[in-house]
């Protein structure tokens, strides 16, 4: 037999022997990892259920706190708006429009009651774009705050689930 072939065959035999030597420990390590991963998943599942049960038990209190905070913030909002000169000027303008609307209605009623043939136009409807802009901006900013809060809740849940006992 050629010495190169013999040498290569000997090397292959040695490597196979080494591979066989590690096959059993490798299979055992893989099995141990699978068991550990399964146990970890079971632990996480139980902690998730535990967290969810606790959250479900306390959601009413949390929702009430948010509702109470909403009411307090709305009251504070109205107070702060009343302190803003630009807002008070806008409100005065809107009040004058409402006064004009009331005058137009009273004039139509008087025209009808007296039988006079006055040509009182119907009251105009005024666009409240400023209010729409305020609402859109408020909703966008509030949604961002809500999304941040949802991320905080998810992070707390994840941290609780992943915490070691």
mmCIF file with all atom_site columns, C-alpha atoms in Angstrom:
data_model
loop_
_atom_site.group_PDB
_atom_site.id
_atom_site.type_symbol
_atom_site.label_atom_id
_atom_site.label_alt_id
_atom_site.label_comp_id
_atom_site.label_asym_id
_atom_site.label_entity_id
_atom_site.label_seq_id
_atom_site.pdbx_PDB_ins_code
_atom_site.Cartn_x
_atom_site.Cartn_y
_atom_site.Cartn_z
_atom_site.occupancy
_atom_site.B_iso_or_equiv
_atom_site.pdbx_formal_charge
_atom_site.auth_seq_id
_atom_site.auth_comp_id
_atom_site.auth_asym_id
_atom_site.auth_atom_id
_atom_site.pdbx_PDB_model_num
ATOM 1   C CA . UNK A 1 1   ? 0.000   0.000  0.000  1.00 0.00 ? 1   UNK A CA 1
ATOM 2   C CA . UNK A 1 2   ? 1.137   3.500  -0.753 1.00 0.00 ? 2   UNK A CA 1
ATOM 3   C CA . UNK A 1 3   ? 2.597   5.214  2.361  1.00 0.00 ? 3   UNK A CA 1
ATOM 4   C CA . UNK A 1 4   ? 0.547   8.376  1.682  1.00 0.00 ? 4   UNK A CA 1
ATOM 5   C CA . UNK A 1 5   ? -2.693  6.370  1.566  1.00 0.00 ? 5   UNK A CA 1
ATOM 6   C CA . UNK A 1 6   ? -1.729  4.486  4.716  1.00 0.00 ? 6   UNK A CA 1
ATOM 7   C CA . UNK A 1 7   ? -0.881  7.748  6.478  1.00 0.00 ? 7   UNK A CA 1
ATOM 8   C CA . UNK A 1 8   ? -4.180  9.365  5.437  1.00 0.00 ? 8   UNK A CA 1
ATOM 9   C CA . UNK A 1 9   ? -6.148  6.254  6.517  1.00 0.00 ? 9   UNK A CA 1
ATOM 10  C CA . UNK A 1 10  ? -4.453  6.283  9.944  1.00 0.00 ? 10  UNK A CA 1
ATOM 11  C CA . UNK A 1 11  ? -5.238  9.979  10.368 1.00 0.00 ? 11  UNK A CA 1
ATOM 12  C CA . UNK A 1 12  ? -8.873  9.405  9.404  1.00 0.00 ? 12  UNK A CA 1
ATOM 13  C CA . UNK A 1 13  ? -9.153  6.518  11.881 1.00 0.00 ? 13  UNK A CA 1
ATOM 14  C CA . UNK A 1 14  ? -7.744  8.662  14.695 1.00 0.00 ? 14  UNK A CA 1
ATOM 15  C CA . UNK A 1 15  ? -10.124 11.527 13.903 1.00 0.00 ? 15  UNK A CA 1
ATOM 16  C CA . UNK A 1 16  ? -13.110 9.151  13.816 1.00 0.00 ? 16  UNK A CA 1
ATOM 17  C CA . UNK A 1 17  ? -12.066 7.782  17.205 1.00 0.00 ? 17  UNK A CA 1
ATOM 18  C CA . UNK A 1 18  ? -11.868 11.320 18.595 1.00 0.00 ? 18  UNK A CA 1
ATOM 19  C CA . UNK A 1 19  ? -15.272 12.196 17.080 1.00 0.00 ? 19  UNK A CA 1
ATOM 20  C CA . UNK A 1 20  ? -16.796 9.040  18.585 1.00 0.00 ? 20  UNK A CA 1
ATOM 21  C CA . UNK A 1 21  ? -15.297 10.014 21.923 1.00 0.00 ? 21  UNK A CA 1
ATOM 22  C CA . UNK A 1 22  ? -17.230 13.364 21.856 1.00 0.00 ? 22  UNK A CA 1
ATOM 23  C CA . UNK A 1 23  ? -20.486 12.099 20.338 1.00 0.00 ? 23  UNK A CA 1
ATOM 24  C CA . UNK A 1 24  ? -21.997 10.907 23.607 1.00 0.00 ? 24  UNK A CA 1
ATOM 25  C CA . UNK A 1 25  ? -21.059 14.009 25.665 1.00 0.00 ? 25  UNK A CA 1
ATOM 26  C CA . UNK A 1 26  ? -22.300 16.225 22.820 1.00 0.00 ? 26  UNK A CA 1
ATOM 27  C CA . UNK A 1 27  ? -25.638 14.409 22.679 1.00 0.00 ? 27  UNK A CA 1
ATOM 28  C CA . UNK A 1 28  ? -25.913 14.629 26.482 1.00 0.00 ? 28  UNK A CA 1
ATOM 29  C CA . UNK A 1 29  ? -25.119 18.363 26.426 1.00 0.00 ? 29  UNK A CA 1
ATOM 30  C CA . UNK A 1 30  ? -27.709 18.941 23.685 1.00 0.00 ? 30  UNK A CA 1
ATOM 31  C CA . UNK A 1 31  ? -30.319 17.013 25.677 1.00 0.00 ? 31  UNK A CA 1
ATOM 32  C CA . UNK A 1 32  ? -29.453 18.943 28.855 1.00 0.00 ? 32  UNK A CA 1
ATOM 33  C CA . UNK A 1 33  ? -29.792 22.218 26.963 1.00 0.00 ? 33  UNK A CA 1
ATOM 34  C CA . UNK A 1 34  ? -33.197 21.173 25.597 1.00 0.00 ? 34  UNK A CA 1
ATOM 35  C CA . UNK A 1 35  ? -34.377 20.265 29.117 1.00 0.00 ? 35  UNK A CA 1
ATOM 36  C CA . UNK A 1 36  ? -33.055 23.571 30.522 1.00 0.00 ? 36  UNK A CA 1
ATOM 37  C CA . UNK A 1 37  ? -34.713 25.571 27.726 1.00 0.00 ? 37  UNK A CA 1
ATOM 38  C CA . UNK A 1 38  ? -37.993 23.740 28.304 1.00 0.00 ? 38  UNK A CA 1
ATOM 39  C CA . UNK A 1 39  ? -37.786 24.416 32.033 1.00 0.00 ? 39  UNK A CA 1
ATOM 40  C CA . UNK A 1 40  ? -37.014 28.080 31.390 1.00 0.00 ? 40  UNK A CA 1
ATOM 41  C CA . UNK A 1 41  ? -39.976 28.356 29.024 1.00 0.00 ? 41  UNK A CA 1
ATOM 42  C CA . UNK A 1 42  ? -42.232 26.744 31.632 1.00 0.00 ? 42  UNK A CA 1
ATOM 43  C CA . UNK A 1 43  ? -40.913 29.151 34.282 1.00 0.00 ? 43  UNK A CA 1
ATOM 44  C CA . UNK A 1 44  ? -41.547 32.119 32.004 1.00 0.00 ? 44  UNK A CA 1
ATOM 45  C CA . UNK A 1 45  ? -45.029 30.866 31.164 1.00 0.00 ? 45  UNK A CA 1
ATOM 46  C CA . UNK A 1 46  ? -45.859 30.530 34.873 1.00 0.00 ? 46  UNK A CA 1
ATOM 47  C CA . UNK A 1 47  ? -44.451 33.973 35.668 1.00 0.00 ? 47  UNK A CA 1
ATOM 48  C CA . UNK A 1 48  ? -46.416 35.478 32.774 1.00 0.00 ? 48  UNK A CA 1
ATOM 49  C CA . UNK A 1 49  ? -49.604 33.894 34.135 1.00 0.00 ? 49  UNK A CA 1
ATOM 50  C CA . UNK A 1 50  ? -48.752 35.103 37.647 1.00 0.00 ? 50  UNK A CA 1
ATOM 51  C CA . UNK A 1 51  ? -48.155 38.659 36.417 1.00 0.00 ? 51  UNK A CA 1
ATOM 52  C CA . UNK A 1 52  ? -51.324 38.620 34.327 1.00 0.00 ? 52  UNK A CA 1
ATOM 53  C CA . UNK A 1 53  ? -53.396 37.376 37.294 1.00 0.00 ? 53  UNK A CA 1
ATOM 54  C CA . UNK A 1 54  ? -52.028 40.147 39.495 1.00 0.00 ? 54  UNK A CA 1
ATOM 55  C CA . UNK A 1 55  ? -52.644 42.754 36.789 1.00 0.00 ? 55  UNK A CA 1
ATOM 56  C CA . UNK A 1 56  ? -56.176 41.465 36.197 1.00 0.00 ? 56  UNK A CA 1
ATOM 57  C CA . UNK A 1 57  ? -56.833 41.713 39.936 1.00 0.00 ? 57  UNK A CA 1
ATOM 58  C CA . UNK A 1 58  ? -55.655 45.332 40.093 1.00 0.00 ? 58  UNK A CA 1
ATOM 59  C CA . UNK A 1 59  ? -56.836 46.792 36.797 1.00 0.00 ? 59  UNK A CA 1
ATOM 60  C CA . UNK A 1 60  ? -59.854 48.531 38.321 1.00 0.00 ? 60  UNK A CA 1
ATOM 61  C CA . UNK A 1 61  ? -57.706 50.446 40.803 1.00 0.00 ? 61  UNK A CA 1
ATOM 62  C CA . UNK A 1 62  ? -55.251 51.356 38.055 1.00 0.00 ? 62  UNK A CA 1
ATOM 63  C CA . UNK A 1 63  ? -58.056 52.485 35.762 1.00 0.00 ? 63  UNK A CA 1
ATOM 64  C CA . UNK A 1 64  ? -59.637 54.527 38.578 1.00 0.00 ? 64  UNK A CA 1
ATOM 65  C CA . UNK A 1 65  ? -56.298 56.201 39.283 1.00 0.00 ? 65  UNK A CA 1
ATOM 66  C CA . UNK A 1 66  ? -55.985 57.092 35.602 1.00 0.00 ? 66  UNK A CA 1
ATOM 67  C CA . UNK A 1 67  ? -59.582 58.390 35.597 1.00 0.00 ? 67  UNK A CA 1
ATOM 68  C CA . UNK A 1 68  ? -58.979 60.500 38.717 1.00 0.00 ? 68  UNK A CA 1
ATOM 69  C CA . UNK A 1 69  ? -55.759 61.871 37.238 1.00 0.00 ? 69  UNK A CA 1
ATOM 70  C CA . UNK A 1 70  ? -57.631 62.653 34.008 1.00 0.00 ? 70  UNK A CA 1
ATOM 71  C CA . UNK A 1 71  ? -60.279 64.631 35.905 1.00 0.00 ? 71  UNK A CA 1
ATOM 72  C CA . UNK A 1 72  ? -57.648 66.583 37.864 1.00 0.00 ? 72  UNK A CA 1
ATOM 73  C CA . UNK A 1 73  ? -55.671 67.293 34.699 1.00 0.00 ? 73  UNK A CA 1
ATOM 74  C CA . UNK A 1 74  ? -58.799 68.497 32.863 1.00 0.00 ? 74  UNK A CA 1
ATOM 75  C CA . UNK A 1 75  ? -59.588 70.871 35.708 1.00 0.00 ? 75  UNK A CA 1
ATOM 76  C CA . UNK A 1 76  ? -56.011 72.160 35.693 1.00 0.00 ? 76  UNK A CA 1
ATOM 77  C CA . UNK A 1 77  ? -56.196 72.506 31.899 1.00 0.00 ? 77  UNK A CA 1
ATOM 78  C CA . UNK A 1 78  ? -59.302 74.701 32.168 1.00 0.00 ? 78  UNK A CA 1
ATOM 79  C CA . UNK A 1 79  ? -57.595 76.814 34.854 1.00 0.00 ? 79  UNK A CA 1
ATOM 80  C CA . UNK A 1 80  ? -54.478 77.295 32.748 1.00 0.00 ? 80  UNK A CA 1
ATOM 81  C CA . UNK A 1 81  ? -56.470 78.114 29.630 1.00 0.00 ? 81  UNK A CA 1
ATOM 82  C CA . UNK A 1 82  ? -58.342 80.823 31.507 1.00 0.00 ? 82  UNK A CA 1
ATOM 83  C CA . UNK A 1 83  ? -54.946 82.390 32.331 1.00 0.00 ? 83  UNK A CA 1
ATOM 84  C CA . UNK A 1 84  ? -53.868 82.529 28.671 1.00 0.00 ? 84  UNK A CA 1
ATOM 85  C CA . UNK A 1 85  ? -54.578 85.908 27.016 1.00 0.00 ? 85  UNK A CA 1
ATOM 86  C CA . UNK A 1 86  ? -54.633 84.419 23.505 1.00 0.00 ? 86  UNK A CA 1
ATOM 87  C CA . UNK A 1 87  ? -57.210 81.875 24.577 1.00 0.00 ? 87  UNK A CA 1
ATOM 88  C CA . UNK A 1 88  ? -59.383 84.431 26.335 1.00 0.00 ? 88  UNK A CA 1
ATOM 89  C CA . UNK A 1 89  ? -59.280 86.609 23.189 1.00 0.00 ? 89  UNK A CA 1
ATOM 90  C CA . UNK A 1 90  ? -60.311 83.621 21.097 1.00 0.00 ? 90  UNK A CA 1
ATOM 91  C CA . UNK A 1 91  ? -63.127 82.833 23.529 1.00 0.00 ? 91  UNK A CA 1
ATOM 92  C CA . UNK A 1 92  ? -64.320 86.448 23.434 1.00 0.00 ? 92  UNK A CA 1
ATOM 93  C CA . UNK A 1 93  ? -64.415 86.233 19.639 1.00 0.00 ? 93  UNK A CA 1
ATOM 94  C CA . UNK A 1 94  ? -66.367 82.975 19.772 1.00 0.00 ? 94  UNK A CA 1
ATOM 95  C CA . UNK A 1 95  ? -68.762 84.511 22.302 1.00 0.00 ? 95  UNK A CA 1
ATOM 96  C CA . UNK A 1 96  ? -69.500 87.382 19.920 1.00 0.00 ? 96  UNK A CA 1
ATOM 97  C CA . UNK A 1 97  ? -70.291 84.855 17.181 1.00 0.00 ? 97  UNK A CA 1
ATOM 98  C CA . UNK A 1 98  ? -72.704 83.086 19.523 1.00 0.00 ? 98  UNK A CA 1
ATOM 99  C CA . UNK A 1 99  ? -74.278 86.456 20.389 1.00 0.00 ? 99  UNK A CA 1
ATOM 100 C CA . UNK A 1 100 ? -74.777 87.164 16.670 1.00 0.00 ? 100 UNK A CA 1
ATOM 101 C CA . UNK A 1 101 ? -76.358 83.726 16.246 1.00 0.00 ? 101 UNK A CA 1
ATOM 102 C CA . UNK A 1 102 ? -78.778 84.477 19.131 1.00 0.00 ? 102 UNK A CA 1
ATOM 103 C CA . UNK A 1 103 ? -79.619 87.865 17.595 1.00 0.00 ? 103 UNK A CA 1
ATOM 104 C CA . UNK A 1 104 ? -80.362 86.196 14.230 1.00 0.00 ? 104 UNK A CA 1
ATOM 105 C CA . UNK A 1 105 ? -82.640 83.618 15.875 1.00 0.00 ? 105 UNK A CA 1
ATOM 106 C CA . UNK A 1 106 ? -84.449 86.317 17.867 1.00 0.00 ? 106 UNK A CA 1
ATOM 107 C CA . UNK A 1 107 ? -84.871 88.388 14.693 1.00 0.00 ? 107 UNK A CA 1
ATOM 108 C CA . UNK A 1 108 ? -86.315 85.400 12.802 1.00 0.00 ? 108 UNK A CA 1
ATOM 109 C CA . UNK A 1 109 ? -88.686 84.712 15.692 1.00 0.00 ? 109 UNK A CA 1
ATOM 110 C CA . UNK A 1 110 ? -89.736 88.393 15.820 1.00 0.00 ? 110 UNK A CA 1
ATOM 111 C CA . UNK A 1 111 ? -90.236 88.453 12.032 1.00 0.00 ? 111 UNK A CA 1
ATOM 112 C CA . UNK A 1 112 ? -92.416 85.372 12.234 1.00 0.00 ? 112 UNK A CA 1
ATOM 113 C CA . UNK A 1 113 ? -94.390 86.695 15.225 1.00 0.00 ? 113 UNK A CA 1
ATOM 114 C CA . UNK A 1 114 ? -95.055 90.123 13.697 1.00 0.00 ? 114 UNK A CA 1
ATOM 115 C CA . UNK A 1 115 ? -95.685 88.897 10.201 1.00 0.00 ? 115 UNK A CA 1
ATOM 116 C CA . UNK A 1 116 ? -93.179 91.409 8.879  1.00 0.00 ? 116 UNK A CA 1
ATOM 117 C CA . UNK A 1 117 ? -91.390 90.495 5.737  1.00 0.00 ? 117 UNK A CA 1
ATOM 118 C CA . UNK A 1 118 ? -87.850 91.117 6.934  1.00 0.00 ? 118 UNK A CA 1
ATOM 119 C CA . UNK A 1 119 ? -85.140 89.156 5.250  1.00 0.00 ? 119 UNK A CA 1
ATOM 120 C CA . UNK A 1 120 ? -83.227 87.849 8.223  1.00 0.00 ? 120 UNK A CA 1
ATOM 121 C CA . UNK A 1 121 ? -80.602 85.401 7.009  1.00 0.00 ? 121 UNK A CA 1
ATOM 122 C CA . UNK A 1 122 ? -79.950 82.145 8.738  1.00 0.00 ? 122 UNK A CA 1
ATOM 123 C CA . UNK A 1 123 ? -77.129 82.268 11.269 1.00 0.00 ? 123 UNK A CA 1
ATOM 124 C CA . UNK A 1 124 ? -73.735 81.369 9.836  1.00 0.00 ? 124 UNK A CA 1
ATOM 125 C CA . UNK A 1 125 ? -71.792 78.368 10.916 1.00 0.00 ? 125 UNK A CA 1
ATOM 126 C CA . UNK A 1 126 ? -68.187 79.201 11.728 1.00 0.00 ? 126 UNK A CA 1
ATOM 127 C CA . UNK A 1 127 ? -65.274 76.873 11.230 1.00 0.00 ? 127 UNK A CA 1
ATOM 128 C CA . UNK A 1 128 ? -63.522 75.926 14.443 1.00 0.00 ? 128 UNK A CA 1
ATOM 129 C CA . UNK A 1 129 ? -60.218 74.946 12.857 1.00 0.00 ? 129 UNK A CA 1
ATOM 130 C CA . UNK A 1 130 ? -58.287 76.174 15.885 1.00 0.00 ? 130 UNK A CA 1
ATOM 131 C CA . UNK A 1 131 ? -60.126 73.740 18.098 1.00 0.00 ? 131 UNK A CA 1
ATOM 132 C CA . UNK A 1 132 ? -59.614 70.934 15.570 1.00 0.00 ? 132 UNK A CA 1
ATOM 133 C CA . UNK A 1 133 ? -55.890 71.692 15.508 1.00 0.00 ? 133 UNK A CA 1
ATOM 134 C CA . UNK A 1 134 ? -55.763 71.670 19.303 1.00 0.00 ? 134 UNK A CA 1
ATOM 135 C CA . UNK A 1 135 ? -57.635 68.378 19.419 1.00 0.00 ? 135 UNK A CA 1
ATOM 136 C CA . UNK A 1 136 ? -55.426 66.758 16.766 1.00 0.00 ? 136 UNK A CA 1
ATOM 137 C CA . UNK A 1 137 ? -52.244 67.933 18.495 1.00 0.00 ? 137 UNK A CA 1
ATOM 138 C CA . UNK A 1 138 ? -53.514 66.836 21.891 1.00 0.00 ? 138 UNK A CA 1
ATOM 139 C CA . UNK A 1 139 ? -54.555 63.407 20.604 1.00 0.00 ? 139 UNK A CA 1
ATOM 140 C CA . UNK A 1 140 ? -51.217 62.864 18.853 1.00 0.00 ? 140 UNK A CA 1
ATOM 141 C CA . UNK A 1 141 ? -49.224 63.849 21.931 1.00 0.00 ? 141 UNK A CA 1
ATOM 142 C CA . UNK A 1 142 ? -51.490 61.839 24.245 1.00 0.00 ? 142 UNK A CA 1
ATOM 143 C CA . UNK A 1 143 ? -51.178 58.783 21.983 1.00 0.00 ? 143 UNK A CA 1
ATOM 144 C CA . UNK A 1 144 ? -47.386 59.096 22.160 1.00 0.00 ? 144 UNK A CA 1
ATOM 145 C CA . UNK A 1 145 ? -47.532 59.245 25.966 1.00 0.00 ? 145 UNK A CA 1
ATOM 146 C CA . UNK A 1 146 ? -49.899 56.260 25.952 1.00 0.00 ? 146 UNK A CA 1
ATOM 147 C CA . UNK A 1 147 ? -47.551 54.312 23.687 1.00 0.00 ? 147 UNK A CA 1
ATOM 148 C CA . UNK A 1 148 ? -44.630 55.098 26.004 1.00 0.00 ? 148 UNK A CA 1
ATOM 149 C CA . UNK A 1 149 ? -46.702 53.891 28.961 1.00 0.00 ? 149 UNK A CA 1
ATOM 150 C CA . UNK A 1 150 ? -47.606 50.693 27.106 1.00 0.00 ? 150 UNK A CA 1
ATOM 151 C CA . UNK A 1 151 ? -43.900 50.104 26.482 1.00 0.00 ? 151 UNK A CA 1
ATOM 152 C CA . UNK A 1 152 ? -43.240 50.637 30.212 1.00 0.00 ? 152 UNK A CA 1
ATOM 153 C CA . UNK A 1 153 ? -45.939 48.111 31.113 1.00 0.00 ? 153 UNK A CA 1
ATOM 154 C CA . UNK A 1 154 ? -44.542 45.609 28.613 1.00 0.00 ? 154 UNK A CA 1
ATOM 155 C CA . UNK A 1 155 ? -41.016 46.181 29.947 1.00 0.00 ? 155 UNK A CA 1
ATOM 156 C CA . UNK A 1 156 ? -42.196 45.627 33.545 1.00 0.00 ? 156 UNK A CA 1
ATOM 157 C CA . UNK A 1 157 ? -43.998 42.461 32.515 1.00 0.00 ? 157 UNK A CA 1
ATOM 158 C CA . UNK A 1 158 ? -40.975 41.192 30.591 1.00 0.00 ? 158 UNK A CA 1
ATOM 159 C CA . UNK A 1 159 ? -38.634 42.052 33.468 1.00 0.00 ? 159 UNK A CA 1
ATOM 160 C CA . UNK A 1 160 ? -40.899 40.233 35.911 1.00 0.00 ? 160 UNK A CA 1
ATOM 161 C CA . UNK A 1 161 ? -41.143 37.193 33.662 1.00 0.00 ? 161 UNK A CA 1
ATOM 162 C CA . UNK A 1 162 ? -37.429 37.037 33.017 1.00 0.00 ? 162 UNK A CA 1
ATOM 163 C CA . UNK A 1 163 ? -36.342 37.668 36.617 1.00 0.00 ? 163 UNK A CA 1
ATOM 164 C CA . UNK A 1 164 ? -34.674 34.758 38.326 1.00 0.00 ? 164 UNK A CA 1
ATOM 165 C CA . UNK A 1 165 ? -36.510 33.444 41.359 1.00 0.00 ? 165 UNK A CA 1
#
